[in-house]
């Protein structure tokens, strides 16, 4: 029996699902598992017990809050796919602006007719068994998880910061050049595409398990304004516990 | 009105077609139910150098156009004029993006409608060569975005004035060769879709795309339509209106009170004379002629574009692999409001920002291709269902969803 896999997308850009298609999809995934529920990829979907359910995106409506609870009840193993699921994602910036204010700006007098909730990361709504971080995820993390699960292994976490990826690419250090960078406190394993393309790390994979936030902030305060530091951590993983507390989590 | 519980499958985002027949008359509405991420709000207060990266997050299927419409709009607001080289690199990114996105739509989403399979797993089981072809095309297209933009999904290094880092000449040279190697796959994609049977349907409408006076639409230009609209992009608010509908989180767009169509079919209908040689030759011998008023033919138009943009990418990558040079990035000269306009896979995309003297965004407005198409889709659905009114409901539902899918809608984008 092939393992039954479900991929659900909540409110998001679907970029992590695109990265799933950019993974070793055909070689391994398509041949080794059965997609029981995958709205983006097939017309006929069944709701039954899933061996693994991937949840991409943020729960932003009450319908989605109900849905994730239902998915949890039906699944043996739940994976938060990408930083919207893991950490609220970019849309959670509006948590700090005020959701009602944000809605008024976009919908004006019709703001009340559109439901948008304060965004909570998925692990604060249901029990999550594993997180694949990133905005977007890297296909390698998806491949690694799937092959681990197919082999009956519990996948291991990356334990290194983005700096390790960055150094291995031979990039110069942004912090040494007085440019604010979230690399030292950010969960590595991405291959440091941003610093390699001339841009500092913006923390899209969220914090390491035990990030040295105090040391990072001390360093940043010497080279950047308060607003810039808040902007750095309030971007793609704004509701990650250690990031949202930067400057007391103030608006 | 029949309200379906399930969202339409095999489209980007969450939406459904609801319809009913009362006293022999069709009622239909397109419900776009994607959650609102309120991008215009969250971009305010951000620095111009981070906005292009953040805007790209509107869509994971077509991040490049958002990235580039944002950077172009910011530059216009900040008084920055970029070099010809920068514009060429951006055209290379757009070409690669349209190829990648169209290949995804055609094979993974739309093909099932025509080949009698239930989805991508069955497609792979029955037509493994087609899936492999799709992946080959996507792999080179992704590489094209990555070489210039630093990453395929959500490019990282577009900033006002140009790029944080330029690609390597040898990577561009290899890219040109890689595109040469998949050109035949692109042609085969056209052949596959030229041989399909599309539902018979026609409705005359207005088609919109951008015109830079020279290229097949891609990066920047005036807004033009087949009914004589021809205006600067920054005038868009005078001509395109957005309407809120209580059953949709996406706004609906109108020109002069009616729907209009953007995307591959609009670009081909308007600018087929500017296609590159291989694409032009295919079109000449195509069993389906353009201009076409059958929205299902959008899928075939996409295949012509895959060929065209692959040829375009080869041209640009070859030229730049010889001429690429380091340039100084022009800096901000002023604050102000700027409009950026590019062609996304799904059609014309408009971003508008107001930036202060320090380069911080104060106001944002985004008009998305699928948002532009919404009214036209509803009008098409009405006409299609009316023409088939005596068919069983289940058949009508299938047909309606197929039409919706043929537009390659992107609902994450349209609601944003």
PDB file of C-alpha atoms in Angstrom, chain A residues 9-16 18-19 21-22 25-27 30-31 33 35 37-45 60-61 63-64 90-94 97-99 101-103 105-107 110 113-116 135-136 171 180 193-200 202 204 228 230-232 234-236, chain B residues 6-14 34-42 44-47 49-50 53-54 57-61 104 108-109 112-113 117-121 124 131-132 135 138 142 149-154 156-159 164-165 244 246 248-251 360 362-364 398 412 415:
ATOM      1  CA  UNK A   9      -3.278  25.067   0.772  1.00  0.00           C
ATOM      2  CA  UNK A  10      -4.702  27.750   3.016  1.00  0.00           C
ATOM      3  CA  UNK A  11      -4.296  31.455   2.247  1.00  0.00           C
ATOM      4  CA  UNK A  12      -0.930  31.961   0.609  1.00  0.00           C
ATOM      5  CA  UNK A  13       0.946  32.327  -2.678  1.00  0.00           C
ATOM      6  CA  UNK A  14       1.213  28.559  -3.383  1.00  0.00           C
ATOM      7  CA  UNK A  15       4.946  29.039  -3.954  1.00  0.00           C
ATOM      8  CA  UNK A  16       5.780  26.161  -1.615  1.00  0.00           C
ATOM      9  CA  UNK A  18       5.419  25.074  -6.713  1.00  0.00           C
ATOM     10  CA  UNK A  19       8.641  24.102  -4.946  1.00  0.00           C
ATOM     11  CA  UNK A  21       6.737  20.423  -8.140  1.00  0.00           C
ATOM     12  CA  UNK A  22      10.345  21.615  -8.424  1.00  0.00           C
ATOM     13  CA  UNK A  25       8.560  15.035  -7.806  1.00  0.00           C
ATOM     14  CA  UNK A  26       8.347  12.504 -10.581  1.00  0.00           C
ATOM     15  CA  UNK A  27      11.320  10.377  -9.538  1.00  0.00           C
ATOM     16  CA  UNK A  30       4.797  10.623  -7.693  1.00  0.00           C
ATOM     17  CA  UNK A  31       6.065   7.058  -7.916  1.00  0.00           C
ATOM     18  CA  UNK A  33       3.053   7.779  -2.729  1.00  0.00           C
ATOM     19  CA  UNK A  35      -2.042  11.702  -3.525  1.00  0.00           C
ATOM     20  CA  UNK A  37      -6.065  14.956  -1.608  1.00  0.00           C
ATOM     21  CA  UNK A  38      -4.222  17.490  -3.754  1.00  0.00           C
ATOM     22  CA  UNK A  39      -6.570  20.159  -5.112  1.00  0.00           C
ATOM     23  CA  UNK A  40      -3.952  21.912  -7.196  1.00  0.00           C
ATOM     24  CA  UNK A  41      -2.900  18.712  -8.952  1.00  0.00           C
ATOM     25  CA  UNK A  42      -6.050  16.649  -9.496  1.00  0.00           C
ATOM     26  CA  UNK A  43      -9.797  16.772 -10.005  1.00  0.00           C
ATOM     27  CA  UNK A  44     -10.792  13.810  -7.889  1.00  0.00           C
ATOM     28  CA  UNK A  45      -9.914  14.083  -4.212  1.00  0.00           C
ATOM     29  CA  UNK A  60      -6.871  33.585   7.789  1.00  0.00           C
ATOM     30  CA  UNK A  61     -10.613  32.810   7.767  1.00  0.00           C
ATOM     31  CA  UNK A  63     -13.413  28.337   7.469  1.00  0.00           C
ATOM     32  CA  UNK A  64      -9.673  27.674   7.345  1.00  0.00           C
ATOM     33  CA  UNK A  90       4.108  37.829   5.242  1.00  0.00           C
ATOM     34  CA  UNK A  91       0.389  38.523   5.720  1.00  0.00           C
ATOM     35  CA  UNK A  92       0.904  38.411   9.501  1.00  0.00           C
ATOM     36  CA  UNK A  93       2.639  41.786   9.210  1.00  0.00           C
ATOM     37  CA  UNK A  94      -0.929  43.105   9.326  1.00  0.00           C
ATOM     38  CA  UNK A  97      -0.659  47.131  11.883  1.00  0.00           C
ATOM     39  CA  UNK A  98      -4.098  46.089  13.118  1.00  0.00           C
ATOM     40  CA  UNK A  99      -6.206  43.839  10.927  1.00  0.00           C
ATOM     41  CA  UNK A 101      -7.096  49.135   9.857  1.00  0.00           C
ATOM     42  CA  UNK A 102      -5.448  47.039   7.141  1.00  0.00           C
ATOM     43  CA  UNK A 103      -8.829  45.906   5.784  1.00  0.00           C
ATOM     44  CA  UNK A 105      -7.114  50.534   3.623  1.00  0.00           C
ATOM     45  CA  UNK A 106      -7.756  47.829   1.028  1.00  0.00           C
ATOM     46  CA  UNK A 107     -11.576  47.529   0.954  1.00  0.00           C
ATOM     47  CA  UNK A 110     -16.697  47.274   2.266  1.00  0.00           C
ATOM     48  CA  UNK A 113     -17.825  42.319   4.358  1.00  0.00           C
ATOM     49  CA  UNK A 114     -14.419  40.620   4.095  1.00  0.00           C
ATOM     50  CA  UNK A 115     -13.262  38.229   6.782  1.00  0.00           C
ATOM     51  CA  UNK A 116      -9.580  38.390   7.653  1.00  0.00           C
ATOM     52  CA  UNK A 135       9.560  31.508   2.044  1.00  0.00           C
ATOM     53  CA  UNK A 136       9.576  29.561  -0.129  1.00  0.00           C
ATOM     54  CA  UNK A 171      30.161  35.161   0.351  1.00  0.00           C
ATOM     55  CA  UNK A 180      21.774  44.441   8.742  1.00  0.00           C
ATOM     56  CA  UNK A 193      20.443  32.146  -1.995  1.00  0.00           C
ATOM     57  CA  UNK A 194      19.911  35.729  -0.856  1.00  0.00           C
ATOM     58  CA  UNK A 195      23.452  36.594   0.295  1.00  0.00           C
ATOM     59  CA  UNK A 196      24.765  34.703  -2.730  1.00  0.00           C
ATOM     60  CA  UNK A 197      22.728  37.069  -4.939  1.00  0.00           C
ATOM     61  CA  UNK A 198      23.933  40.175  -3.157  1.00  0.00           C
ATOM     62  CA  UNK A 199      21.128  40.631  -0.619  1.00  0.00           C
ATOM     63  CA  UNK A 200      21.305  40.059   3.148  1.00  0.00           C
ATOM     64  CA  UNK A 202      15.852  38.431   5.785  1.00  0.00           C
ATOM     65  CA  UNK A 204      12.451  33.862   5.928  1.00  0.00           C
ATOM     66  CA  UNK A 228      15.018  48.937  10.206  1.00  0.00           C
ATOM     67  CA  UNK A 230      11.869  45.769  13.331  1.00  0.00           C
ATOM     68  CA  UNK A 231      11.364  45.612   9.556  1.00  0.00           C
ATOM     69  CA  UNK A 232      14.062  42.927   9.256  1.00  0.00           C
ATOM     70  CA  UNK A 234       8.796  41.462  10.762  1.00  0.00           C
ATOM     71  CA  UNK A 235       8.808  40.237   7.215  1.00  0.00           C
ATOM     72  CA  UNK A 236       8.389  36.593   6.184  1.00  0.00           C
TER      73      UNK A 236
ATOM     74  CA  UNK B   6     -15.851  22.270  -3.103  1.00  0.00           C
ATOM     75  CA  UNK B   7     -13.446  24.727  -4.630  1.00  0.00           C
ATOM     76  CA  UNK B   8     -12.621  24.356  -8.299  1.00  0.00           C
ATOM     77  CA  UNK B   9      -9.671  21.984  -8.598  1.00  0.00           C
ATOM     78  CA  UNK B  10      -6.516  22.462 -10.645  1.00  0.00           C
ATOM     79  CA  UNK B  11      -6.474  26.222 -10.526  1.00  0.00           C
ATOM     80  CA  UNK B  12      -4.249  28.464  -8.466  1.00  0.00           C
ATOM     81  CA  UNK B  13      -6.191  29.527  -5.377  1.00  0.00           C
ATOM     82  CA  UNK B  14      -9.701  29.080  -4.035  1.00  0.00           C
ATOM     83  CA  UNK B  34      -9.181  33.343  -1.410  1.00  0.00           C
ATOM     84  CA  UNK B  35      -8.276  34.781   1.979  1.00  0.00           C
ATOM     85  CA  UNK B  36      -7.240  38.432   1.923  1.00  0.00           C
ATOM     86  CA  UNK B  37      -3.609  38.989   2.790  1.00  0.00           C
ATOM     87  CA  UNK B  38      -4.053  42.750   2.414  1.00  0.00           C
ATOM     88  CA  UNK B  39      -0.775  43.344   0.592  1.00  0.00           C
ATOM     89  CA  UNK B  40      -1.433  47.017  -0.107  1.00  0.00           C
ATOM     90  CA  UNK B  41      -1.594  47.539   3.631  1.00  0.00           C
ATOM     91  CA  UNK B  42       1.465  45.542   4.645  1.00  0.00           C
ATOM     92  CA  UNK B  44       3.149  50.622   3.489  1.00  0.00           C
ATOM     93  CA  UNK B  45       6.005  51.697   5.678  1.00  0.00           C
ATOM     94  CA  UNK B  46       8.465  49.362   3.979  1.00  0.00           C
ATOM     95  CA  UNK B  47      11.713  50.464   2.335  1.00  0.00           C
ATOM     96  CA  UNK B  49      14.796  48.101  -1.488  1.00  0.00           C
ATOM     97  CA  UNK B  50      12.720  45.416   0.268  1.00  0.00           C
ATOM     98  CA  UNK B  53      11.010  40.986  -2.770  1.00  0.00           C
ATOM     99  CA  UNK B  54       7.932  41.355  -0.612  1.00  0.00           C
ATOM    100  CA  UNK B  57       5.195  36.932  -2.403  1.00  0.00           C
ATOM    101  CA  UNK B  58       1.793  37.819  -3.813  1.00  0.00           C
ATOM    102  CA  UNK B  59       2.226  34.794  -6.060  1.00  0.00           C
ATOM    103  CA  UNK B  60       4.437  31.731  -5.985  1.00  0.00           C
ATOM    104  CA  UNK B  61       3.431  30.729  -9.506  1.00  0.00           C
ATOM    105  CA  UNK B 104       2.706  24.353 -15.192  1.00  0.00           C
ATOM    106  CA  UNK B 108      -0.363  20.010 -14.619  1.00  0.00           C
ATOM    107  CA  UNK B 109      -3.680  21.884 -14.578  1.00  0.00           C
ATOM    108  CA  UNK B 112      -6.443  16.813 -17.693  1.00  0.00           C
ATOM    109  CA  UNK B 113      -9.541  18.534 -19.157  1.00  0.00           C
ATOM    110  CA  UNK B 117      -7.229  11.998 -16.935  1.00  0.00           C
ATOM    111  CA  UNK B 118      -8.116  12.918 -13.380  1.00  0.00           C
ATOM    112  CA  UNK B 119      -4.952  14.722 -12.452  1.00  0.00           C
ATOM    113  CA  UNK B 120      -1.204  14.873 -12.490  1.00  0.00           C
ATOM    114  CA  UNK B 121      -0.608  11.351 -11.101  1.00  0.00           C
ATOM    115  CA  UNK B 124       2.158  10.724 -15.438  1.00  0.00           C
ATOM    116  CA  UNK B 131       5.113  15.161 -17.865  1.00  0.00           C
ATOM    117  CA  UNK B 132       8.844  14.783 -18.439  1.00  0.00           C
ATOM    118  CA  UNK B 135       9.578  19.253 -16.230  1.00  0.00           C
ATOM    119  CA  UNK B 138      10.228  24.188 -16.317  1.00  0.00           C
ATOM    120  CA  UNK B 142      13.495  28.174 -13.530  1.00  0.00           C
ATOM    121  CA  UNK B 149      17.094  36.971 -10.129  1.00  0.00           C
ATOM    122  CA  UNK B 150      19.018  34.813  -7.681  1.00  0.00           C
ATOM    123  CA  UNK B 151      16.173  32.360  -7.024  1.00  0.00           C
ATOM    124  CA  UNK B 152      13.416  30.820  -9.155  1.00  0.00           C
ATOM    125  CA  UNK B 153      10.503  31.168  -6.740  1.00  0.00           C
ATOM    126  CA  UNK B 154      10.650  34.663  -5.226  1.00  0.00           C
ATOM    127  CA  UNK B 156      15.876  38.150  -4.419  1.00  0.00           C
ATOM    128  CA  UNK B 157      18.077  40.735  -6.063  1.00  0.00           C
ATOM    129  CA  UNK B 158      15.848  43.164  -7.994  1.00  0.00           C
ATOM    130  CA  UNK B 159      16.219  46.549  -6.344  1.00  0.00           C
ATOM    131  CA  UNK B 164      22.177  43.735  -6.362  1.00  0.00           C
ATOM    132  CA  UNK B 165      24.359  41.324  -8.305  1.00  0.00           C
ATOM    133  CA  UNK B 244     -16.370  45.226  -5.013  1.00  0.00           C
ATOM    134  CA  UNK B 246     -20.037  40.859  -1.800  1.00  0.00           C
ATOM    135  CA  UNK B 248     -15.784  37.730  -3.792  1.00  0.00           C
ATOM    136  CA  UNK B 249     -12.640  38.822  -1.972  1.00  0.00           C
ATOM    137  CA  UNK B 250     -11.150  39.782  -5.334  1.00  0.00           C
ATOM    138  CA  UNK B 251     -12.320  43.023  -6.875  1.00  0.00           C
ATOM    139  CA  UNK B 360       9.764  54.537   2.253  1.00  0.00           C
ATOM    140  CA  UNK B 362       3.476  55.485   1.812  1.00  0.00           C
ATOM    141  CA  UNK B 363       0.710  54.230  -0.495  1.00  0.00           C
ATOM    142  CA  UNK B 364       0.242  51.110  -2.602  1.00  0.00           C
ATOM    143  CA  UNK B 398     -17.796  20.707 -15.834  1.00  0.00           C
ATOM    144  CA  UNK B 412      -3.999  34.189  -4.697  1.00  0.00           C
ATOM    145  CA  UNK B 415      -7.273  38.774  -4.030  1.00  0.00           C
TER     146      UNK B 415
END
